[in-house]
Short mmCIF file of C-alpha atoms in Angstrom, two decimals:
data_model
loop_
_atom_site.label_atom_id
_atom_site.label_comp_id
_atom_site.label_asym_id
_atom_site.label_seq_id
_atom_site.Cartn_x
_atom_site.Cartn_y
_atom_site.Cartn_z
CA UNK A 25 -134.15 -26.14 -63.47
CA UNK A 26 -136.97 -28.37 -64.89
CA UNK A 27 -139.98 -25.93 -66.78
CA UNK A 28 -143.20 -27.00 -67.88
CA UNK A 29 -142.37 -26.09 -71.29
CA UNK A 30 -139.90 -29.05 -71.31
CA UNK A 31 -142.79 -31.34 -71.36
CA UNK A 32 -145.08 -29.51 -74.05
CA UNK A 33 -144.57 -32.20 -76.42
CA UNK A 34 -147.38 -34.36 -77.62
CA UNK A 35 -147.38 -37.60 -77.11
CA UNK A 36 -147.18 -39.49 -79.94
CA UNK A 37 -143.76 -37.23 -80.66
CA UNK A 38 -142.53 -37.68 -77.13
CA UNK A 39 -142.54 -41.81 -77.43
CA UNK A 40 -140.93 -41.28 -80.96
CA UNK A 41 -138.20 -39.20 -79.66
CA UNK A 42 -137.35 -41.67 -76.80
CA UNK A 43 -137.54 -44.12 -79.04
CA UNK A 44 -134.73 -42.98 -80.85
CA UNK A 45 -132.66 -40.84 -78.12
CA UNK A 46 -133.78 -42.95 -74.93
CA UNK A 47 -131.30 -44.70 -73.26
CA UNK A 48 -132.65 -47.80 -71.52
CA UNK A 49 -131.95 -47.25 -67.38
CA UNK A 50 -134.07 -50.33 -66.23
CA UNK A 51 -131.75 -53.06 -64.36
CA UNK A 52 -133.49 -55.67 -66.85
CA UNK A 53 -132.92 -53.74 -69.31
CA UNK A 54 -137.09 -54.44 -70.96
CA UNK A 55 -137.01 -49.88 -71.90
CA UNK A 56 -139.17 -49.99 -69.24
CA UNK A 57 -137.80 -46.52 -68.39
CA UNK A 58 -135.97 -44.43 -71.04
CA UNK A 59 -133.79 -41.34 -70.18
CA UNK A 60 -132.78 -38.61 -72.28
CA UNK A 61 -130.03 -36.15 -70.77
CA UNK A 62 -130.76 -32.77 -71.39
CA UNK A 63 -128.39 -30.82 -69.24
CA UNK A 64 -125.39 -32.82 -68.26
CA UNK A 65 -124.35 -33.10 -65.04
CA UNK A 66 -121.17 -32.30 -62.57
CA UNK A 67 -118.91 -35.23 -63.51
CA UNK A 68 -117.95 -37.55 -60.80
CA UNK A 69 -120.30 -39.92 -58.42
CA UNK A 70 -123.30 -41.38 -58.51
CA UNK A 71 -126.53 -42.12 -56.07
CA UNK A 72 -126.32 -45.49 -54.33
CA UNK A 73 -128.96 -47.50 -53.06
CA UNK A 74 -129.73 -46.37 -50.02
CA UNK A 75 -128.13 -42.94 -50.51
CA UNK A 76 -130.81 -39.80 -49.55
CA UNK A 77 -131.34 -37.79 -52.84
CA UNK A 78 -132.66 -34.72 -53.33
CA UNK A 79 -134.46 -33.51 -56.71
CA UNK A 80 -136.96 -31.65 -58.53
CA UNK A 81 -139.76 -33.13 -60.90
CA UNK A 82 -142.31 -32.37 -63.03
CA UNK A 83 -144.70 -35.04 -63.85
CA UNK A 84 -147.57 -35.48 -66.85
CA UNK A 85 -149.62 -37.93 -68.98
CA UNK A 86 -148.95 -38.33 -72.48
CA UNK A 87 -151.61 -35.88 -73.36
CA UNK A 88 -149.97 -33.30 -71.33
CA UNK A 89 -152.13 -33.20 -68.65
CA UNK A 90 -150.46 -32.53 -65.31
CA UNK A 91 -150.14 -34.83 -62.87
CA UNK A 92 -147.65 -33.30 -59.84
CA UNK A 93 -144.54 -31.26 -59.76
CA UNK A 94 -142.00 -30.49 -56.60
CA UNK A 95 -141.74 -26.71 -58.39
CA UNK A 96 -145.73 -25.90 -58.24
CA UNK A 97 -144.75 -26.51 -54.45
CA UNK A 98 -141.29 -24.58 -54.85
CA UNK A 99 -140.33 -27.13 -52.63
CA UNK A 100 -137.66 -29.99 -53.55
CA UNK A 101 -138.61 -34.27 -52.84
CA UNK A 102 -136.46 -35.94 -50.80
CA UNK A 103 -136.15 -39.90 -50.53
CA UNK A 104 -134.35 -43.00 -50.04
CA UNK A 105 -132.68 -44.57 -53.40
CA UNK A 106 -133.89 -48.07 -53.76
CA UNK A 107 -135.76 -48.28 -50.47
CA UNK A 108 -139.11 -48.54 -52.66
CA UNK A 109 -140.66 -45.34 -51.52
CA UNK A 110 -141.22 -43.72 -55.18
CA UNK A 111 -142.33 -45.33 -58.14
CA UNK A 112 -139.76 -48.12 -59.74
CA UNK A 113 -138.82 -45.89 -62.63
CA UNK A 114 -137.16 -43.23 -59.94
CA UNK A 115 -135.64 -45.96 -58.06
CA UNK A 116 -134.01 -46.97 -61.18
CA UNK A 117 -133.32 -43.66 -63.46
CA UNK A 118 -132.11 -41.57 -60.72
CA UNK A 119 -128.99 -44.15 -60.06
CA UNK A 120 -128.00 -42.94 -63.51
CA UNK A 121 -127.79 -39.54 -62.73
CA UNK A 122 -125.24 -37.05 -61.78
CA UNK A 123 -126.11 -33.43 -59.27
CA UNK A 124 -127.15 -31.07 -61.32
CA UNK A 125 -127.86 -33.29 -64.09
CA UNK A 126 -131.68 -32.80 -65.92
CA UNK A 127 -133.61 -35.26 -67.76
CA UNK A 128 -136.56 -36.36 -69.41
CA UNK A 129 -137.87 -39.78 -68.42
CA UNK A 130 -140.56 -42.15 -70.31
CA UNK A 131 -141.79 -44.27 -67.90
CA UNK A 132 -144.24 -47.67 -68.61
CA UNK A 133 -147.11 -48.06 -66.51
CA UNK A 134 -145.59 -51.14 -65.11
CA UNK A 135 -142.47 -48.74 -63.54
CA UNK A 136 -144.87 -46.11 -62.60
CA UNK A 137 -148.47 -46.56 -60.91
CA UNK A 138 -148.90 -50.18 -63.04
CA UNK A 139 -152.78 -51.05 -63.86
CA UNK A 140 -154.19 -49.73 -60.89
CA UNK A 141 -153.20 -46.47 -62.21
CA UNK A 142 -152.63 -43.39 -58.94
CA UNK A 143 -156.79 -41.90 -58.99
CA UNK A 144 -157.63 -39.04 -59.47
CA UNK A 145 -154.56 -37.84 -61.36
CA UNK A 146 -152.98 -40.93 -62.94
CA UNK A 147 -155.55 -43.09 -64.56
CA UNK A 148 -155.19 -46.99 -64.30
CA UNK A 149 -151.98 -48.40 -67.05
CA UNK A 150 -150.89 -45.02 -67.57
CA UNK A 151 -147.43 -44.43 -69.36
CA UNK A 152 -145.93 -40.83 -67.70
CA UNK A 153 -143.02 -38.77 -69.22
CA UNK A 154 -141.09 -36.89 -66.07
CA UNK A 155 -138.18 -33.86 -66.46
CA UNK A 156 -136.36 -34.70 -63.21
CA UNK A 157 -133.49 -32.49 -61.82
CA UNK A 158 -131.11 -34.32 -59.52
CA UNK A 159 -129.93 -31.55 -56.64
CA UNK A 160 -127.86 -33.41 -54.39
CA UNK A 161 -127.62 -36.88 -53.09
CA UNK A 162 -125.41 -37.88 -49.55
CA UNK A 163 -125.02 -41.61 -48.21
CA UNK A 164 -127.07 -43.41 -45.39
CA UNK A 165 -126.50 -42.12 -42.04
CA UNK A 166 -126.51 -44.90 -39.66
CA UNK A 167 -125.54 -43.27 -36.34
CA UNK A 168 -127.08 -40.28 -34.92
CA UNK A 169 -124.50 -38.26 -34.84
CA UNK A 170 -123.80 -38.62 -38.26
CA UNK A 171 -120.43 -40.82 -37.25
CA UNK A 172 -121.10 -43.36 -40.04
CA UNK A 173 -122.58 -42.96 -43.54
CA UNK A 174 -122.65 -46.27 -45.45
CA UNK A 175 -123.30 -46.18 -49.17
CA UNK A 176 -124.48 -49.34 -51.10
CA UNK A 177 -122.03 -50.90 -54.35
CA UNK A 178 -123.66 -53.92 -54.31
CA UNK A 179 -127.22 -54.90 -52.84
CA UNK A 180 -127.30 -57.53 -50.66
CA UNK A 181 -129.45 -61.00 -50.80
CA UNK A 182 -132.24 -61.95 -48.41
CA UNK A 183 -133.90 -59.84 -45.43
CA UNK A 184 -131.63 -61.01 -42.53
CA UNK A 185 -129.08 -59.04 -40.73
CA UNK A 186 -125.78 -59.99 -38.52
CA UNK A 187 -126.97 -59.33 -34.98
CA UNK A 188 -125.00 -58.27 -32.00
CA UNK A 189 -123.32 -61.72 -30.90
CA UNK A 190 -122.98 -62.85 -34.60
CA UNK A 191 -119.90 -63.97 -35.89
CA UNK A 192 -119.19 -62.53 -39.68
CA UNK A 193 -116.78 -63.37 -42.83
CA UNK A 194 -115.67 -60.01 -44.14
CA UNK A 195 -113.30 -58.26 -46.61
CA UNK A 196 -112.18 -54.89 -45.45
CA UNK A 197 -110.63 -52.43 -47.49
CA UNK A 198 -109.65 -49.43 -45.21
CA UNK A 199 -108.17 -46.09 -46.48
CA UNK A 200 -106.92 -43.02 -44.57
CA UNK A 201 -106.43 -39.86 -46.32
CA UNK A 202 -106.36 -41.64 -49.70
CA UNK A 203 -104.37 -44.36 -48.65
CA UNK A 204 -104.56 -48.09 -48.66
CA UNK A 205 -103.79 -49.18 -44.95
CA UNK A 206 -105.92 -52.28 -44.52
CA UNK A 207 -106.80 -54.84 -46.68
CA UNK A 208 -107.77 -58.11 -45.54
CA UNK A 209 -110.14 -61.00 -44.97
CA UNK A 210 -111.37 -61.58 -41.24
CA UNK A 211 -113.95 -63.38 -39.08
CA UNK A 212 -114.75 -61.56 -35.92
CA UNK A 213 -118.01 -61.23 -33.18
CA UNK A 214 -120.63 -58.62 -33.58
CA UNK A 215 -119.58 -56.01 -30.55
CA UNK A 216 -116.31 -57.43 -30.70
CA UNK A 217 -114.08 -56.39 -33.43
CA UNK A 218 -112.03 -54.38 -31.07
CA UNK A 219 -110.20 -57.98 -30.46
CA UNK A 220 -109.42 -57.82 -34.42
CA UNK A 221 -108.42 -54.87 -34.54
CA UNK A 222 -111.55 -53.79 -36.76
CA UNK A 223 -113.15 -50.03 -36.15
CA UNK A 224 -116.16 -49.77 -34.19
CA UNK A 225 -117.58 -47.81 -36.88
CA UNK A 226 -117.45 -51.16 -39.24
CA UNK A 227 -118.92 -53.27 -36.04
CA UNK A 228 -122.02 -51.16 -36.04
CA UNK A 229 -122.37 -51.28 -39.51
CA UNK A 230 -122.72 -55.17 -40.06
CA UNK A 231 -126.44 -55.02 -38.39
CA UNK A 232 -127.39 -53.27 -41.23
CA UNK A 233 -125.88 -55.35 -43.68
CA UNK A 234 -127.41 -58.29 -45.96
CA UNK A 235 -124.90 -61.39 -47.08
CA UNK A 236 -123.45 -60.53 -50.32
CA UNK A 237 -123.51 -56.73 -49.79
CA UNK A 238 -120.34 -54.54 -50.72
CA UNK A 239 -120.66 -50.98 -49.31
CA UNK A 240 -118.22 -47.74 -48.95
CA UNK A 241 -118.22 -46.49 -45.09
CA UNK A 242 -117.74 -43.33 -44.12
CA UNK A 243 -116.01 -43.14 -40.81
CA UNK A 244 -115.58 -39.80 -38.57
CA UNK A 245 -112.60 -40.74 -36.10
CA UNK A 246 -114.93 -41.46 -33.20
CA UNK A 247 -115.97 -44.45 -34.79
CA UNK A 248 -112.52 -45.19 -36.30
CA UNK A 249 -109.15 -45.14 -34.18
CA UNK A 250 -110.29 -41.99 -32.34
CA UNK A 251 -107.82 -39.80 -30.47
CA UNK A 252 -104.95 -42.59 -30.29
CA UNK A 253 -105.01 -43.04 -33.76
CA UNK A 254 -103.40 -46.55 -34.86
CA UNK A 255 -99.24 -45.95 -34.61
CA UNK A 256 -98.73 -49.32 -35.95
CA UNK A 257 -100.39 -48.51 -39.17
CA UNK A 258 -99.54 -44.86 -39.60
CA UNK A 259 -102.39 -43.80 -38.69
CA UNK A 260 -102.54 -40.32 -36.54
CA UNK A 261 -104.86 -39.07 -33.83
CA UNK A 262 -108.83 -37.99 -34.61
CA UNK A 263 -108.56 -39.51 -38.62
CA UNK A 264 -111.47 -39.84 -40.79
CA UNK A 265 -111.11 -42.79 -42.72
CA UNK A 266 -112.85 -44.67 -45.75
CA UNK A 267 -113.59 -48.53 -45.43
CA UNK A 268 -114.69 -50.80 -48.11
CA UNK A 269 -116.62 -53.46 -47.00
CA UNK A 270 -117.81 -56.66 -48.29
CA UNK A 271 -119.91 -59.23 -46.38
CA UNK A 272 -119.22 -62.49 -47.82
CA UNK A 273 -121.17 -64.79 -44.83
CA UNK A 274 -122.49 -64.68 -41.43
CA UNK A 275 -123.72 -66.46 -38.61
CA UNK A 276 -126.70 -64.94 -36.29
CA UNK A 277 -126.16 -65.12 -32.81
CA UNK A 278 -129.20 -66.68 -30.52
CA UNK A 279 -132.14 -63.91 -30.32
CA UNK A 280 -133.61 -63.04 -26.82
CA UNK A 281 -136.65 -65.17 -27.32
CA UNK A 282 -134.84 -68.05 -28.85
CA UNK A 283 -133.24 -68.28 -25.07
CA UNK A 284 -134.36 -70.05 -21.82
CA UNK A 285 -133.33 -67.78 -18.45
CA UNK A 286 -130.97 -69.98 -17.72
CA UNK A 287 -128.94 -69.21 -20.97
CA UNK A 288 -129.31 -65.55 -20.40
CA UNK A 289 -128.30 -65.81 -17.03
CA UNK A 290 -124.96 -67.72 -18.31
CA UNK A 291 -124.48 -65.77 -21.43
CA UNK A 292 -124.93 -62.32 -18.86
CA UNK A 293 -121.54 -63.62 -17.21
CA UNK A 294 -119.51 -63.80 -20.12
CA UNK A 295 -120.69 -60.83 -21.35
CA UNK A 296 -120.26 -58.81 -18.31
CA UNK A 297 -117.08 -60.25 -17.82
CA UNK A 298 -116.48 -58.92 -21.70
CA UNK A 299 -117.72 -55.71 -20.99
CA UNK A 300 -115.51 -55.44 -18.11
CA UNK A 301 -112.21 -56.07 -20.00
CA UNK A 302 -113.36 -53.35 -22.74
CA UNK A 303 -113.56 -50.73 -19.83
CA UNK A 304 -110.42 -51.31 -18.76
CA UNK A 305 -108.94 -50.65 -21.59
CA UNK A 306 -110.23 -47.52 -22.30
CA UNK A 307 -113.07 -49.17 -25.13
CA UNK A 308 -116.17 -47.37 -23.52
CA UNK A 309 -118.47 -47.49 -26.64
CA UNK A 310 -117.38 -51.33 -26.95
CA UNK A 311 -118.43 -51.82 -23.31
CA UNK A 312 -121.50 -49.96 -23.90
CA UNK A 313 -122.37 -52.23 -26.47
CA UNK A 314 -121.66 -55.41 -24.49
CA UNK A 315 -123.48 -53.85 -21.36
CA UNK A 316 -126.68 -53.16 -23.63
CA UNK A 317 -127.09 -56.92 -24.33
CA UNK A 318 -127.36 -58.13 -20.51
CA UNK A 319 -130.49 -55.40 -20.37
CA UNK A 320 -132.17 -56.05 -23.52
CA UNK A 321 -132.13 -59.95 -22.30
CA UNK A 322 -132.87 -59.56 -18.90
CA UNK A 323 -135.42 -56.05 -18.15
CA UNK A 324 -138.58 -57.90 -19.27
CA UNK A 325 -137.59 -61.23 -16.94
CA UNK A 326 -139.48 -61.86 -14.05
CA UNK A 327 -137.65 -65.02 -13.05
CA UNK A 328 -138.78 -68.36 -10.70
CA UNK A 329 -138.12 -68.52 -6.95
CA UNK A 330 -136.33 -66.00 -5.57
CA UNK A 331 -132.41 -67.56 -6.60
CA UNK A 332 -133.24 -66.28 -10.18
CA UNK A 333 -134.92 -62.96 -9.66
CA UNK A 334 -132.14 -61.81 -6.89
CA UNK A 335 -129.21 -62.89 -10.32
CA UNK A 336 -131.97 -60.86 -12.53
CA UNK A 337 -131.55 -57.76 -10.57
CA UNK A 338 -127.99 -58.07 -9.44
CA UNK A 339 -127.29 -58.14 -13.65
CA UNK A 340 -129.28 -55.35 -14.06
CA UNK A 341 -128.25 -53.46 -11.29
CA UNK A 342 -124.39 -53.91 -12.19
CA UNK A 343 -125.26 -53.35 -16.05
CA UNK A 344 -127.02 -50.22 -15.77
CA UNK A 345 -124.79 -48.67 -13.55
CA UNK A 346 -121.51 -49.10 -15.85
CA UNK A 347 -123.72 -48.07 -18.50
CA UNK A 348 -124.21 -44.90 -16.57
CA UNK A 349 -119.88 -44.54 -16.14
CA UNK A 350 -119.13 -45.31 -19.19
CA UNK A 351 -121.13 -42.35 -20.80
CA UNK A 352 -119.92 -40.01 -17.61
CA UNK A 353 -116.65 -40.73 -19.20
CA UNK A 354 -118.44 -40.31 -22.87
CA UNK A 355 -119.86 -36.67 -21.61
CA UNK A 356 -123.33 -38.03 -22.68
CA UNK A 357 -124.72 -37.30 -19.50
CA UNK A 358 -128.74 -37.12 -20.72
CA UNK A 359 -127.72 -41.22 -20.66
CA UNK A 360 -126.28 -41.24 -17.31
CA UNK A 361 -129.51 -39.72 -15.80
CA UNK A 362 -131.43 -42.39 -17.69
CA UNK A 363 -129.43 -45.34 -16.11
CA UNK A 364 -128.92 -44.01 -12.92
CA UNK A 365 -132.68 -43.82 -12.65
CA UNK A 366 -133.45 -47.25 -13.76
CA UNK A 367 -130.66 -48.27 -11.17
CA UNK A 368 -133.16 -46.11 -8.42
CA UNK A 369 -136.29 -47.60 -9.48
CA UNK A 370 -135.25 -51.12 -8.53
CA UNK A 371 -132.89 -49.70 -5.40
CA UNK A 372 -133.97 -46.08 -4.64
CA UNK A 373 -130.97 -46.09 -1.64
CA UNK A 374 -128.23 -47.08 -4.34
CA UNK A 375 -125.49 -45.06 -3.44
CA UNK A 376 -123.58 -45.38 -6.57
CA UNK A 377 -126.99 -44.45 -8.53
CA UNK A 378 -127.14 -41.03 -7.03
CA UNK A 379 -123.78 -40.20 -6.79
CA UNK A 380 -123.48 -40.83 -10.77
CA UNK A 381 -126.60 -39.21 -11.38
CA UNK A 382 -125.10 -36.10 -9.46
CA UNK A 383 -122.19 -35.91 -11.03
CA UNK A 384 -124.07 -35.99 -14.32
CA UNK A 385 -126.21 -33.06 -13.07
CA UNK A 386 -123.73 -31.04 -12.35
CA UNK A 387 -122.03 -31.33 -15.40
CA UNK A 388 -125.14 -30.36 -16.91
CA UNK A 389 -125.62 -27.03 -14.83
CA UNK A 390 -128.33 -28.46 -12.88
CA UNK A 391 -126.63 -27.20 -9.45
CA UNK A 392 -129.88 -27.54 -7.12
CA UNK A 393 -130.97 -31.18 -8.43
CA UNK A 394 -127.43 -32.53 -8.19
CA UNK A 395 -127.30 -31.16 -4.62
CA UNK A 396 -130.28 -32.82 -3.92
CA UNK A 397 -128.78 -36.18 -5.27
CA UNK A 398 -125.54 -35.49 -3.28
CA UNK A 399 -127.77 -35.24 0.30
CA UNK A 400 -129.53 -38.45 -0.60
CA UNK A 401 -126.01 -39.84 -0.86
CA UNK A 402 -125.07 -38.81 2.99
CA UNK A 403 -128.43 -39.96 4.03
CA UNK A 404 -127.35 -43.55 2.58
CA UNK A 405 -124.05 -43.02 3.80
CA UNK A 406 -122.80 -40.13 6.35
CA UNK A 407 -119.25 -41.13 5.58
CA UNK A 408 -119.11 -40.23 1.94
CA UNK A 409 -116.35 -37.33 1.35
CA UNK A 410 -116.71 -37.42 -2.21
CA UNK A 411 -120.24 -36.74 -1.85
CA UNK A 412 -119.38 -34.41 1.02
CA UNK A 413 -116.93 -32.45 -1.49
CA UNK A 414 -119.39 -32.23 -4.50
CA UNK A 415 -122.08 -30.27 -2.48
CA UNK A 416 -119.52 -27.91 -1.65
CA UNK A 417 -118.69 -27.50 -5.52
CA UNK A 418 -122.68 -27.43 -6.28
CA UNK A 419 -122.81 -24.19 -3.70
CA UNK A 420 -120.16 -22.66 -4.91
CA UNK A 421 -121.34 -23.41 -8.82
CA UNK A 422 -124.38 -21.72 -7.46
CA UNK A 423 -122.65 -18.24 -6.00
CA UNK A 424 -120.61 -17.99 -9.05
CA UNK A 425 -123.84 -18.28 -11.32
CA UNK A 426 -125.90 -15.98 -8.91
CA UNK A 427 -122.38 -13.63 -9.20
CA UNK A 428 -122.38 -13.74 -12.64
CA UNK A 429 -126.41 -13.54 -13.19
CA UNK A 430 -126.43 -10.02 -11.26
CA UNK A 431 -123.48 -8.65 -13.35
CA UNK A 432 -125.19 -9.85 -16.65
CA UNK A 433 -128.52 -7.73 -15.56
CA UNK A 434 -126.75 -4.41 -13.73
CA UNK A 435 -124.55 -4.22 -17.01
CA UNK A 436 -128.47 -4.84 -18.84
CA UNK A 437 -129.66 -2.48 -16.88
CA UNK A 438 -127.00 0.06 -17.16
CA UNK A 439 -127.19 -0.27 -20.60
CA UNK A 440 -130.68 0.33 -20.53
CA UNK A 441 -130.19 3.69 -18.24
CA UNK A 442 -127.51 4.99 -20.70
CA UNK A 443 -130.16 4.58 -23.61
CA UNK A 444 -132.67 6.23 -21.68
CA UNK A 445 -130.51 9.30 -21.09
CA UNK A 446 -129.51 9.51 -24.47
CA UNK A 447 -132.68 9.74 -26.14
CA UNK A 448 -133.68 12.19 -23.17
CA UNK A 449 -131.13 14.30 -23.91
CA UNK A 450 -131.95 13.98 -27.83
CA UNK A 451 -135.33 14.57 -27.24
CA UNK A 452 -134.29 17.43 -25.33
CA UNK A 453 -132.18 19.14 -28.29
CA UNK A 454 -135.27 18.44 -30.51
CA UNK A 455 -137.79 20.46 -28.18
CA UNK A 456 -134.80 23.30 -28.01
CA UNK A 457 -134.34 22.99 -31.64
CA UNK A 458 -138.14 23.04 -32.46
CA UNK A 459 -139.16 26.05 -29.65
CA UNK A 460 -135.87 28.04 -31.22
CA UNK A 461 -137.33 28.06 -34.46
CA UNK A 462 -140.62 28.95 -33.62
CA UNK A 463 -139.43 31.85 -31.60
CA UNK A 464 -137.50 32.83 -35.15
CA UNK A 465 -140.69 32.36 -36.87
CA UNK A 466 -142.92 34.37 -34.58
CA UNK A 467 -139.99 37.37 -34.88
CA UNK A 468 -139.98 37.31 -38.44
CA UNK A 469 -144.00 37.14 -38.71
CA UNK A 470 -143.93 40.34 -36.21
CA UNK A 471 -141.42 42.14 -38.19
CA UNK A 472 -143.47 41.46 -41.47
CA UNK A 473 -146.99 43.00 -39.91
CA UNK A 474 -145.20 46.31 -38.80
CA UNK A 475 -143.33 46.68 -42.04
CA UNK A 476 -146.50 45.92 -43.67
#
């Protein structure tokens, strides 16, 4: 743990000892920033760029004057490695470090606040000396579910990113369990690496990725050959694998607004058509993905003559409701309510609309508003068993939740009545115990007045 007392040298004696002990961490390698180790670290990795680290500081001026520190706080600082949210001597110095490693830093002004200085605390061309303490560090998450964690070897060049549609040049390296299963150069289609046999947890990833950039993904088996594992390659059911991936060139794919309606409404048709296949086959998230890009192109359109907005809302309409079966197959039925209702607000007698949204209620426990749902369905159309059959299932959900509601509260309540008694009859013992022994005391106090 970092202490003030670390920092109670002077200044002149603090640049003399980095001068001597610091080891130059800048990329540029100008001793912009100097770094002297004072308690090593846990040997092994590194921080990446991009990688969320966690640490504790203390911060002052070279006359010792304070300037911030995590432990006045007692709370740790959190931030993105090489993301430029601290000052460039952090960005740089903590890539050095190790968890649980502590050291002193000497940073210029031109790697800390520069000539502006940070008022009130850091005046303007201030050099700062920091004791930093590096408590753990974890990659980039870039699902929400925590499915994929990328971490950064190389930095990429430029500010563009591969876009769904775009066609990339890649080197995979892809380990299971330690071992080397796939290595190879390929070229495949943003949303479509399925067809080359590439995870879906490496598609995703290239829309964060610059040309140039090598980075290690980490893969949970949702985003890498799932359940069915990959026979053909030794690979078993529900693996977590490790890829190694290098971007070496790409190709961006046409942007919404670089499009005419007319090439959306053509492009829609192949990629429906695309989406279709990837359902089929059992590739739900790949269908979601391919289902997403007909919407995001076509839900602002308004169209020309009535030809163009009737193909506008028949993509739509289609889109959003396999959208909403795909994630009833995905259990992510929050999703399937948010379709299904886009689906209703452009056709609010779409049959297949409430019947999905239903079923996605009553997987969700919501008995009385996936009823409702399966009525609307037999208003639309009397002849619908299915619908018929699900409102028997929602009533009988219903019972056997009422059933179960009224055991939960007479066993409360009996629980409750047994308490009661027992501290009754405690209480009772008590008042026995306390009358019996004033009885004994109002004896004894008798007995001692007569004797006296």
């Amino acid at each position: 743990m970092t202490t003030d007392q670390d920092l109670s040298v002077d200044g002149q004696s603090a640049v003399a000892l980095f001068a001597v002990k610091g080891i130059d961490v800048t990329p540029s390698k100008d001793k912009g920033v100097l770094k002297i180790v004072k308690v090593q670290g846990v040997d092994g990795d590194r921080p990446m760029l991009g990688d969320r680290v966690t640490l504790h500081y203390t911060g002052k001026l070279l006359n010792g004057q304070k300037v911030d520190s995590s432990l006045d706080r007692k709370e740790p600082f959190s931030f993105s490695l090489g993301k430029g949210q601290v000052i460039k001597a952090w960005d740089s110095s903590v890539m050095t470090m190790q968890k649980g490693e502590v050291c002193s830093l000497l940073c210029r002004p031109d790697y800390a606040y520069g000539a502006p200085g940070n008022p009130p605390k850091v005046p303007p061309n201030s050099t700062l000396l920091f004791e930093v303490e590096l408590l753990d560090f974890q990659g980039e998450m870039l699902t929400e579910d925590g499915g994929v964690m990328r971490r950064i070897k190389t930095k990429g060049e430029g500010f563009t990113n591969p876009n769904d549609g775009a066609t990339v040049d890649v080197h995979l390296e892809g380990r299971c369990e330690g071992q080397l299963f796939d290595s190879r150069d390929v070229c495949f289609i943003v949303g479509e690496a399925q067809d080359k046999g590439v995870p879906l947890g490496v598609d995703r990833a290239m829309e964060k990725m610059q040309k140039g950039e090598c980075c290690l993904l980490q893969l949970k088996s949702k985003y890498g050959f799932g359940r069915e594992g990959k026979p053909e390659l030794k690979i078993g059911p529900n693996k977590d694998m490790l890829y190694e991936v290098t971007l070496r060139d790409f190709k961006k794919a046409k942007e919404s607004w670089e499009m005419d309606l007319k090439e959306k409404l053509e492009l829609s048709a192949e990629v429906k058509h695309k989406g279709n296949q990837y359902f089929k086959a059992g590739f739900l998230q790949q269908a979601v993905i391919q289902y997403q890009r007909i919407v995001s192109w076509l839900e602002m359109e308004c169209g020309v003559g009535e030809e163009q907005q009737r193909k506008i809302q028949e993509f739509l309409l289609l889109s959003q409701l396999n959208l909403a079966l795909c994630y009833l197959r995905l259990q992510e039925f929050s999703h399937v309510v948010d379709n299904c209702n886009k689906v209703i607000e452009l056709d609010a007698t779409n049959e297949k609309a409430l019947y999905r949204r239903g079923e996605a209620r009553l997987r969700r426990n919501e008995f009385s508003l996936a009823m409702a749902d399966f009525r609307q369905v037999l208003q639309v159309n009397p002849l619908n068993r299915a619908a018929r059959a699900q409102i028997t299932i929602c009533q009988h959900k219903v019972r056997e939740h009422q059933e179960r509601d009224k055991k939960i509260y007479a066993n409360m309540f009996q629980k409750f009545a047994e308490h009661d008694k027992k501290v009754g009859k405690q209480k009772r013992r008590k008042d026995e115990s306390v009358k019996s022994n004033g009885e004994v005391g109002s004896k004894r106090r008798r007995r001692s007045q007569e004797n006296s």
